[in-house]
């Protein structure tokens, strides 16, 4: 995509501006993106369930700092009929019919989300950014730093979608599809629990960022939960509605909030987000888990057809 090269400086500047001082814009170069079809995940790279859908590596150390990192989006995962049907079923058990109008079920919205998420890892305060001489790990501690970096990346994905929409690179209808897809993605992570199965004190960064996004967007009136409404499947009572027309402005506020926390090394504000939207939303998150855990979760089997 052309914007990836020509617009990179704008994207970097945009995130830097929202993050605010003491962070200041820096020159950003990285290659964006490679689309790859996975033919085999093996060894450490193969999970019992699921697989990585995008990566930007390395995201620390000299290669990252010199802007020589590479970003990939895995473009053939979860595109099989079973995965697509299961994902739609899950969405229909949580969201109302009006929201599902914006769920295309096609790979493109999710792919753009993945690309922008990976791009945002390279933008704003990242890599070896230091505030007061300290890295994010030293300020926040490892687990919270990881959650914040993922939160920044996914917030970047939501906000960059608005950025591209506002400049006519993508149209309004497609931006709405990207946002709804991102929220459906978030519910999937929320359903997998906030802490790892083998260490109940170890946060799962994607799950926690997802819970923070959902809670923040509910507070902003972008997403509403009606305990009496029927979900799109007509069966589940209690349903979420995404007010897509309110999405864009809220992404800027969220980018400012999250970028600012990283820029200032504001540990108290970071902990407050986790406290409010992870620890303080267990009922909401459990409801999502209860709906989605009814569905089969497939493992991926790879075959190469020539
Ligand atoms: Zn990430």
mmCIF file of C-alpha atoms and ligand atoms in Angstrom:
data_model
loop_
_atom_site.group_PDB
_atom_site.id
_atom_site.type_symbol
_atom_site.label_atom_id
_atom_site.label_comp_id
_atom_site.label_asym_id
_atom_site.label_seq_id
_atom_site.Cartn_x
_atom_site.Cartn_y
_atom_site.Cartn_z
ATOM 1 C CA UNK A 1 0.000 0.000 0.000
ATOM 2 C CA UNK A 2 1.428 3.349 -0.953
ATOM 3 C CA UNK A 3 0.413 5.108 2.228
ATOM 4 C CA UNK A 4 2.753 2.772 4.071
ATOM 5 C CA UNK A 5 5.745 4.508 2.551
ATOM 6 C CA UNK A 6 4.558 8.003 1.838
ATOM 7 C CA UNK A 7 2.417 8.335 4.942
ATOM 8 C CA UNK A 8 4.735 6.809 7.489
ATOM 9 C CA UNK A 9 6.087 10.141 8.650
ATOM 10 C CA UNK A 10 2.539 11.438 9.113
ATOM 11 C CA UNK A 11 1.521 8.385 11.092
ATOM 12 C CA UNK A 12 4.574 8.655 13.320
ATOM 13 C CA UNK A 13 4.078 12.364 13.808
ATOM 14 C CA UNK A 14 0.385 11.878 14.559
ATOM 15 C CA UNK A 15 1.008 9.336 17.299
ATOM 16 C CA UNK A 16 3.911 11.357 18.714
ATOM 17 C CA UNK A 17 1.752 14.472 18.889
ATOM 18 C CA UNK A 18 -1.049 12.679 20.699
ATOM 19 C CA UNK A 19 1.371 10.959 23.077
ATOM 20 C CA UNK A 20 2.751 14.380 23.969
ATOM 21 C CA UNK A 21 5.801 15.477 25.920
ATOM 22 C CA UNK A 22 8.335 14.521 27.036
ATOM 23 C CA UNK A 23 8.160 12.233 24.006
ATOM 24 C CA UNK A 24 9.027 13.962 20.762
ATOM 25 C CA UNK A 25 8.663 12.779 17.164
ATOM 26 C CA UNK A 26 11.547 10.738 15.851
ATOM 27 C CA UNK A 27 12.357 9.646 12.335
ATOM 28 C CA UNK A 28 10.738 6.292 11.693
ATOM 29 C CA UNK A 29 11.681 3.798 9.057
ATOM 30 C CA UNK A 30 10.550 0.236 8.810
ATOM 31 C CA UNK A 31 9.315 -2.017 6.086
ATOM 32 C CA UNK A 32 5.575 -2.401 5.970
ATOM 33 C CA UNK A 33 4.289 -5.058 5.559
ATOM 34 C CA UNK A 34 4.991 -8.436 4.092
ATOM 35 C CA UNK A 35 1.865 -10.498 3.540
ATOM 36 C CA UNK A 36 2.689 -14.133 3.975
ATOM 37 C CA UNK A 37 0.741 -17.367 3.720
ATOM 38 C CA UNK A 38 1.742 -19.778 6.449
ATOM 39 C CA UNK A 39 2.374 -23.292 5.175
ATOM 40 C CA UNK A 40 3.781 -24.695 8.405
ATOM 41 C CA UNK A 41 4.229 -23.614 11.995
ATOM 42 C CA UNK A 42 6.632 -25.925 13.757
ATOM 43 C CA UNK A 43 8.441 -26.317 17.042
ATOM 44 C CA UNK A 44 8.172 -23.391 19.443
ATOM 45 C CA UNK A 45 6.208 -21.494 16.853
ATOM 46 C CA UNK A 46 3.306 -23.906 16.822
ATOM 47 C CA UNK A 47 0.640 -23.397 19.471
ATOM 48 C CA UNK A 48 -1.793 -26.126 20.494
ATOM 49 C CA UNK A 49 -4.590 -23.687 19.649
ATOM 50 C CA UNK A 50 -4.411 -20.640 17.435
ATOM 51 C CA UNK A 51 -1.445 -18.967 15.808
ATOM 52 C CA UNK A 52 0.214 -15.587 15.519
ATOM 53 C CA UNK A 53 -1.472 -13.411 12.884
ATOM 54 C CA UNK A 54 1.066 -10.606 12.707
ATOM 55 C CA UNK A 55 4.518 -9.758 13.960
ATOM 56 C CA UNK A 56 6.904 -6.865 13.912
ATOM 57 C CA UNK A 57 10.398 -7.971 14.744
ATOM 58 C CA UNK A 58 12.729 -7.239 16.230
ATOM 59 C CA UNK A 59 11.013 -4.669 18.416
ATOM 60 C CA UNK A 60 13.955 -3.960 20.668
ATOM 61 C CA UNK A 61 17.695 -3.640 20.291
ATOM 62 C CA UNK A 62 19.893 -2.078 17.619
ATOM 63 C CA UNK A 63 18.130 -3.494 14.542
ATOM 64 C CA UNK A 64 14.828 -2.007 15.692
ATOM 65 C CA UNK A 65 16.461 1.270 16.608
ATOM 66 C CA UNK A 66 18.038 1.535 13.184
ATOM 67 C CA UNK A 67 14.653 1.087 11.558
ATOM 68 C CA UNK A 68 15.503 -2.226 9.975
ATOM 69 C CA UNK A 69 12.679 -4.198 11.535
ATOM 70 C CA UNK A 70 10.243 -6.116 9.382
ATOM 71 C CA UNK A 71 6.534 -6.512 9.743
ATOM 72 C CA UNK A 72 4.426 -9.399 8.548
ATOM 73 C CA UNK A 73 0.731 -10.155 8.393
ATOM 74 C CA UNK A 74 -0.221 -13.804 8.090
ATOM 75 C CA UNK A 75 -2.925 -13.634 5.492
ATOM 76 C CA UNK A 76 -4.250 -17.197 5.253
ATOM 77 C CA UNK A 77 -5.039 -18.014 8.878
ATOM 78 C CA UNK A 78 -8.663 -18.331 10.017
ATOM 79 C CA UNK A 79 -9.915 -17.888 6.463
ATOM 80 C CA UNK A 80 -11.295 -21.455 6.312
ATOM 81 C CA UNK A 81 -15.095 -21.892 6.341
ATOM 82 C CA UNK A 82 -15.198 -23.424 9.850
ATOM 83 C CA UNK A 83 -13.206 -20.603 11.440
ATOM 84 C CA UNK A 84 -15.273 -17.964 9.693
ATOM 85 C CA UNK A 85 -18.566 -19.569 10.685
ATOM 86 C CA UNK A 86 -17.462 -19.933 14.308
ATOM 87 C CA UNK A 87 -16.324 -16.325 14.491
ATOM 88 C CA UNK A 88 -19.629 -15.115 13.102
ATOM 89 C CA UNK A 89 -21.558 -17.298 15.548
ATOM 90 C CA UNK A 90 -19.580 -15.814 18.418
ATOM 91 C CA UNK A 91 -20.199 -12.272 17.230
ATOM 92 C CA UNK A 92 -23.905 -12.991 16.817
ATOM 93 C CA UNK A 93 -24.077 -14.224 20.417
ATOM 94 C CA UNK A 94 -22.660 -10.967 21.807
ATOM 95 C CA UNK A 95 -23.665 -8.104 19.525
ATOM 96 C CA UNK A 96 -26.973 -6.851 18.214
ATOM 97 C CA UNK A 97 -28.100 -7.167 14.604
ATOM 98 C CA UNK A 98 -27.387 -3.481 13.837
ATOM 99 C CA UNK A 99 -23.729 -3.956 14.782
ATOM 100 C CA UNK A 100 -23.412 -7.103 12.704
ATOM 101 C CA UNK A 101 -24.375 -5.118 9.599
ATOM 102 C CA UNK A 102 -20.791 -3.849 9.738
ATOM 103 C CA UNK A 103 -19.276 -7.307 10.094
ATOM 104 C CA UNK A 104 -18.361 -8.424 6.620
ATOM 105 C CA UNK A 105 -16.779 -11.718 7.594
ATOM 106 C CA UNK A 106 -14.200 -11.032 4.890
ATOM 107 C CA UNK A 107 -10.475 -11.083 5.697
ATOM 108 C CA UNK A 108 -9.718 -7.478 4.616
ATOM 109 C CA UNK A 109 -10.878 -5.546 7.732
ATOM 110 C CA UNK A 110 -9.016 -7.866 10.072
ATOM 111 C CA UNK A 111 -5.908 -7.722 7.898
ATOM 112 C CA UNK A 112 -5.849 -3.936 7.925
ATOM 113 C CA UNK A 113 -6.245 -4.061 11.696
ATOM 114 C CA UNK A 114 -3.275 -6.438 11.938
ATOM 115 C CA UNK A 115 -1.110 -4.298 9.661
ATOM 116 C CA UNK A 116 -1.871 -1.092 11.540
ATOM 117 C CA UNK A 117 -1.351 -2.805 14.896
ATOM 118 C CA UNK A 118 2.056 -4.021 13.775
ATOM 119 C CA UNK A 119 2.891 -0.620 12.295
ATOM 120 C CA UNK A 120 1.996 1.069 15.573
ATOM 121 C CA UNK A 121 4.502 -1.099 17.447
ATOM 122 C CA UNK A 122 7.077 0.868 15.464
ATOM 123 C CA UNK A 123 5.532 4.263 16.191
ATOM 124 C CA UNK A 124 5.433 6.520 19.213
ATOM 125 C CA UNK A 125 7.250 5.610 22.439
ATOM 126 C CA UNK A 126 8.618 2.135 21.776
ATOM 127 C CA UNK A 127 11.787 0.134 21.469
ATOM 128 C CA UNK A 128 14.299 1.685 23.810
ATOM 129 C CA UNK A 129 12.444 4.902 24.552
ATOM 130 C CA UNK A 130 13.482 6.168 27.942
ATOM 131 C CA UNK A 131 11.810 8.661 30.191
ATOM 132 C CA UNK A 132 13.835 9.945 33.119
ATOM 133 C CA UNK A 133 16.577 7.577 31.948
ATOM 134 C CA UNK A 134 14.390 4.507 32.423
ATOM 135 C CA UNK A 135 12.961 2.049 29.897
ATOM 136 C CA UNK A 136 9.299 1.016 30.047
ATOM 137 C CA UNK A 137 10.269 -2.247 31.723
ATOM 138 C CA UNK A 138 12.069 -0.380 34.474
ATOM 139 C CA UNK A 139 9.176 2.018 34.993
ATOM 140 C CA UNK A 140 6.172 -0.267 34.704
ATOM 141 C CA UNK A 141 7.656 -3.712 35.362
ATOM 142 C CA UNK A 142 7.786 -6.354 32.644
ATOM 143 C CA UNK A 143 4.197 -7.642 32.562
ATOM 144 C CA UNK A 144 2.566 -4.194 32.717
ATOM 145 C CA UNK A 145 5.063 -2.868 30.153
ATOM 146 C CA UNK A 146 4.076 -5.675 27.768
ATOM 147 C CA UNK A 147 0.390 -4.956 28.261
ATOM 148 C CA UNK A 148 0.991 -1.250 27.609
ATOM 149 C CA UNK A 149 2.984 -1.882 24.451
ATOM 150 C CA UNK A 150 0.180 -4.092 23.078
ATOM 151 C CA UNK A 151 -2.376 -1.531 24.232
ATOM 152 C CA UNK A 152 -0.474 1.170 22.362
ATOM 153 C CA UNK A 153 -0.256 -0.969 19.220
ATOM 154 C CA UNK A 154 -3.937 -1.875 19.137
ATOM 155 C CA UNK A 155 -4.983 1.659 20.070
ATOM 156 C CA UNK A 156 -2.788 2.748 17.188
ATOM 157 C CA UNK A 157 -4.666 0.379 14.896
ATOM 158 C CA UNK A 158 -8.020 1.913 15.868
ATOM 159 C CA UNK A 159 -6.775 5.487 15.623
ATOM 160 C CA UNK A 160 -4.822 4.986 12.386
ATOM 161 C CA UNK A 161 -8.029 3.632 10.861
ATOM 162 C CA UNK A 162 -9.658 6.970 11.689
ATOM 163 C CA UNK A 163 -6.567 8.768 10.378
ATOM 164 C CA UNK A 164 -6.814 6.926 7.046
ATOM 165 C CA UNK A 165 -10.575 7.462 6.883
ATOM 166 C CA UNK A 166 -10.283 11.175 7.551
ATOM 167 C CA UNK A 167 -7.831 11.497 4.653
ATOM 168 C CA UNK A 168 -9.924 9.506 2.235
ATOM 169 C CA UNK A 169 -7.496 6.561 1.985
ATOM 170 C CA UNK A 170 -10.285 4.237 3.117
ATOM 171 C CA UNK A 171 -13.999 4.986 3.060
ATOM 172 C CA UNK A 172 -16.343 5.327 6.015
ATOM 173 C CA UNK A 173 -18.000 1.949 5.437
ATOM 174 C CA UNK A 174 -14.675 0.127 5.455
ATOM 175 C CA UNK A 175 -13.442 1.997 8.541
ATOM 176 C CA UNK A 176 -16.583 0.854 10.361
ATOM 177 C CA UNK A 177 -15.892 -2.717 9.316
ATOM 178 C CA UNK A 178 -12.344 -2.467 10.659
ATOM 179 C CA UNK A 179 -13.557 -1.124 14.019
ATOM 180 C CA UNK A 180 -16.293 -3.715 14.442
ATOM 181 C CA UNK A 181 -13.845 -6.435 13.457
ATOM 182 C CA UNK A 182 -11.390 -5.110 16.046
ATOM 183 C CA UNK A 183 -14.017 -5.254 18.783
ATOM 184 C CA UNK A 184 -14.963 -8.795 17.820
ATOM 185 C CA UNK A 185 -11.245 -9.632 17.937
ATOM 186 C CA UNK A 186 -11.141 -8.055 21.399
ATOM 187 C CA UNK A 187 -13.992 -10.204 22.693
ATOM 188 C CA UNK A 188 -12.104 -13.309 21.576
ATOM 189 C CA UNK A 189 -9.133 -12.308 23.701
ATOM 190 C CA UNK A 190 -11.317 -11.312 26.658
ATOM 191 C CA UNK A 191 -12.898 -14.768 26.517
ATOM 192 C CA UNK A 192 -9.504 -16.428 26.886
ATOM 193 C CA UNK A 193 -9.045 -14.927 30.356
ATOM 194 C CA UNK A 194 -7.012 -12.079 31.834
ATOM 195 C CA UNK A 195 -4.187 -14.175 33.311
ATOM 196 C CA UNK A 196 -2.200 -17.125 32.025
ATOM 197 C CA UNK A 197 -3.469 -20.579 32.934
ATOM 198 C CA UNK A 198 -0.230 -21.659 34.607
ATOM 199 C CA UNK A 199 0.378 -18.438 36.547
ATOM 200 C CA UNK A 200 -2.725 -16.632 37.732
ATOM 201 C CA UNK A 201 -0.716 -13.524 38.532
ATOM 202 C CA UNK A 202 0.729 -13.200 35.025
ATOM 203 C CA UNK A 203 -1.355 -10.891 32.815
ATOM 204 C CA UNK A 204 -2.178 -11.801 29.241
ATOM 205 C CA UNK A 205 -1.352 -8.565 27.394
ATOM 206 C CA UNK A 206 -3.870 -8.980 24.553
ATOM 207 C CA UNK A 207 -6.694 -9.955 26.902
ATOM 208 C CA UNK A 208 -6.029 -7.018 29.184
ATOM 209 C CA UNK A 209 -5.737 -4.509 26.362
ATOM 210 C CA UNK A 210 -8.972 -5.893 24.925
ATOM 211 C CA UNK A 211 -10.770 -5.427 28.250
ATOM 212 C CA UNK A 212 -9.388 -1.886 28.498
ATOM 213 C CA UNK A 213 -10.599 -1.066 24.989
ATOM 214 C CA UNK A 214 -14.060 -2.462 25.605
ATOM 215 C CA UNK A 215 -14.445 -0.679 28.932
ATOM 216 C CA UNK A 216 -13.099 2.619 27.653
ATOM 217 C CA UNK A 217 -15.375 2.554 24.619
ATOM 218 C CA UNK A 218 -18.361 1.759 26.827
ATOM 219 C CA UNK A 219 -17.499 4.762 29.016
ATOM 220 C CA UNK A 220 -17.233 6.912 25.882
ATOM 221 C CA UNK A 221 -20.663 5.824 24.671
ATOM 222 C CA UNK A 222 -19.234 4.093 21.599
ATOM 223 C CA UNK A 223 -20.331 0.683 22.824
ATOM 224 C CA UNK A 224 -23.456 0.077 24.853
ATOM 225 C CA UNK A 225 -24.590 -2.974 26.765
ATOM 226 C CA UNK A 226 -28.299 -3.582 27.123
ATOM 227 C CA UNK A 227 -29.002 -6.367 29.636
ATOM 228 C CA UNK A 228 -32.477 -6.913 28.188
ATOM 229 C CA UNK A 229 -31.701 -6.786 24.469
ATOM 230 C CA UNK A 230 -31.414 -9.884 22.343
ATOM 231 C CA UNK A 231 -28.169 -10.573 20.563
ATOM 232 C CA UNK A 232 -28.232 -10.997 16.788
ATOM 233 C CA UNK A 233 -28.677 -14.774 17.113
ATOM 234 C CA UNK A 234 -32.089 -14.112 18.662
ATOM 235 C CA UNK A 235 -31.270 -16.362 21.624
ATOM 236 C CA UNK A 236 -28.844 -14.697 23.995
ATOM 237 C CA UNK A 237 -30.266 -12.033 26.268
ATOM 238 C CA UNK A 238 -27.994 -9.122 27.058
ATOM 239 C CA UNK A 239 -26.249 -7.685 24.059
ATOM 240 C CA UNK A 240 -23.593 -5.186 23.055
ATOM 241 C CA UNK A 241 -24.187 -2.530 20.411
ATOM 242 C CA UNK A 242 -21.372 -0.653 18.681
ATOM 243 C CA UNK A 243 -22.332 2.902 17.716
ATOM 244 C CA UNK A 244 -19.959 3.053 14.777
ATOM 245 C CA UNK A 245 -20.569 6.735 14.051
ATOM 246 C CA UNK A 246 -19.037 7.598 17.446
ATOM 247 C CA UNK A 247 -15.971 5.456 16.996
ATOM 248 C CA UNK A 248 -13.576 7.833 15.216
ATOM 249 C CA UNK A 249 -13.407 10.678 17.778
ATOM 250 C CA UNK A 250 -13.074 8.214 20.663
ATOM 251 C CA UNK A 251 -9.987 6.651 19.064
ATOM 252 C CA UNK A 252 -8.163 9.970 19.249
ATOM 253 C CA UNK A 253 -8.965 10.352 22.937
ATOM 254 C CA UNK A 254 -7.779 6.801 23.577
ATOM 255 C CA UNK A 255 -4.568 7.328 21.585
ATOM 256 C CA UNK A 256 -3.854 10.470 23.575
ATOM 257 C CA UNK A 257 -4.478 8.630 26.852
ATOM 258 C CA UNK A 258 -2.409 5.543 26.074
ATOM 259 C CA UNK A 259 0.349 7.399 24.203
ATOM 260 C CA UNK A 260 0.587 9.853 27.089
ATOM 261 C CA UNK A 261 0.943 7.085 29.677
ATOM 262 C CA UNK A 262 3.862 5.627 27.736
ATOM 263 C CA UNK A 263 5.386 9.023 26.953
ATOM 264 C CA UNK A 264 5.386 10.125 30.606
ATOM 265 C CA UNK A 265 6.038 6.716 32.110
ATOM 266 C CA UNK A 266 2.865 7.212 34.139
ATOM 267 C CA UNK A 267 2.628 3.996 36.112
ATOM 268 C CA UNK A 268 -0.252 5.156 38.307
ATOM 269 C CA UNK A 269 -2.419 5.919 35.276
ATOM 270 C CA UNK A 270 -1.530 2.566 33.714
ATOM 271 C CA UNK A 271 -2.463 0.705 36.879
ATOM 272 C CA UNK A 272 -5.697 2.676 37.094
ATOM 273 C CA UNK A 273 -6.703 1.442 33.619
ATOM 274 C CA UNK A 274 -6.066 -2.162 34.600
ATOM 275 C CA UNK A 275 -7.857 -1.683 37.898
ATOM 276 C CA UNK A 276 -10.923 -0.179 36.274
ATOM 277 C CA UNK A 277 -11.328 -2.263 33.146
ATOM 278 C CA UNK A 278 -9.715 -5.587 34.039
ATOM 279 C CA UNK A 279 -10.171 -6.053 37.803
ATOM 280 C CA UNK A 280 -13.259 -3.889 37.926
ATOM 281 C CA UNK A 281 -15.096 -5.529 35.034
ATOM 282 C CA UNK A 282 -14.982 -9.206 35.914
ATOM 283 C CA UNK A 283 -18.716 -9.694 35.435
ATOM 284 C CA UNK A 284 -18.694 -8.152 31.957
ATOM 285 C CA UNK A 285 -15.616 -10.080 30.924
ATOM 286 C CA UNK A 286 -16.990 -13.341 32.332
ATOM 287 C CA UNK A 287 -20.201 -12.897 30.366
ATOM 288 C CA UNK A 288 -18.201 -12.624 27.159
ATOM 289 C CA UNK A 289 -16.153 -15.693 28.077
ATOM 290 C CA UNK A 290 -19.302 -17.660 28.864
ATOM 291 C CA UNK A 291 -20.778 -16.946 25.419
ATOM 292 C CA UNK A 292 -17.651 -17.564 23.382
ATOM 293 C CA UNK A 293 -16.412 -20.585 25.277
ATOM 294 C CA UNK A 294 -19.499 -22.485 24.111
ATOM 295 C CA UNK A 295 -17.975 -22.533 20.646
ATOM 296 C CA UNK A 296 -15.436 -25.088 19.471
ATOM 297 C CA UNK A 297 -11.901 -23.754 19.234
ATOM 298 C CA UNK A 298 -10.051 -25.385 16.392
ATOM 299 C CA UNK A 299 -6.394 -26.186 16.198
ATOM 300 C CA UNK A 300 -4.707 -25.416 12.922
ATOM 301 C CA UNK A 301 -3.647 -28.198 10.601
ATOM 302 C CA UNK A 302 -1.414 -27.215 7.739
ATOM 303 C CA UNK A 303 -1.468 -28.767 4.308
ATOM 304 C CA UNK A 304 0.186 -27.649 1.133
ATOM 305 C CA UNK A 305 -1.873 -28.281 -1.974
ATOM 306 C CA UNK A 306 0.081 -27.930 -5.170
HETATM 307 ZN ZN1 LIG B 1 1.245 -6.540 19.134
#
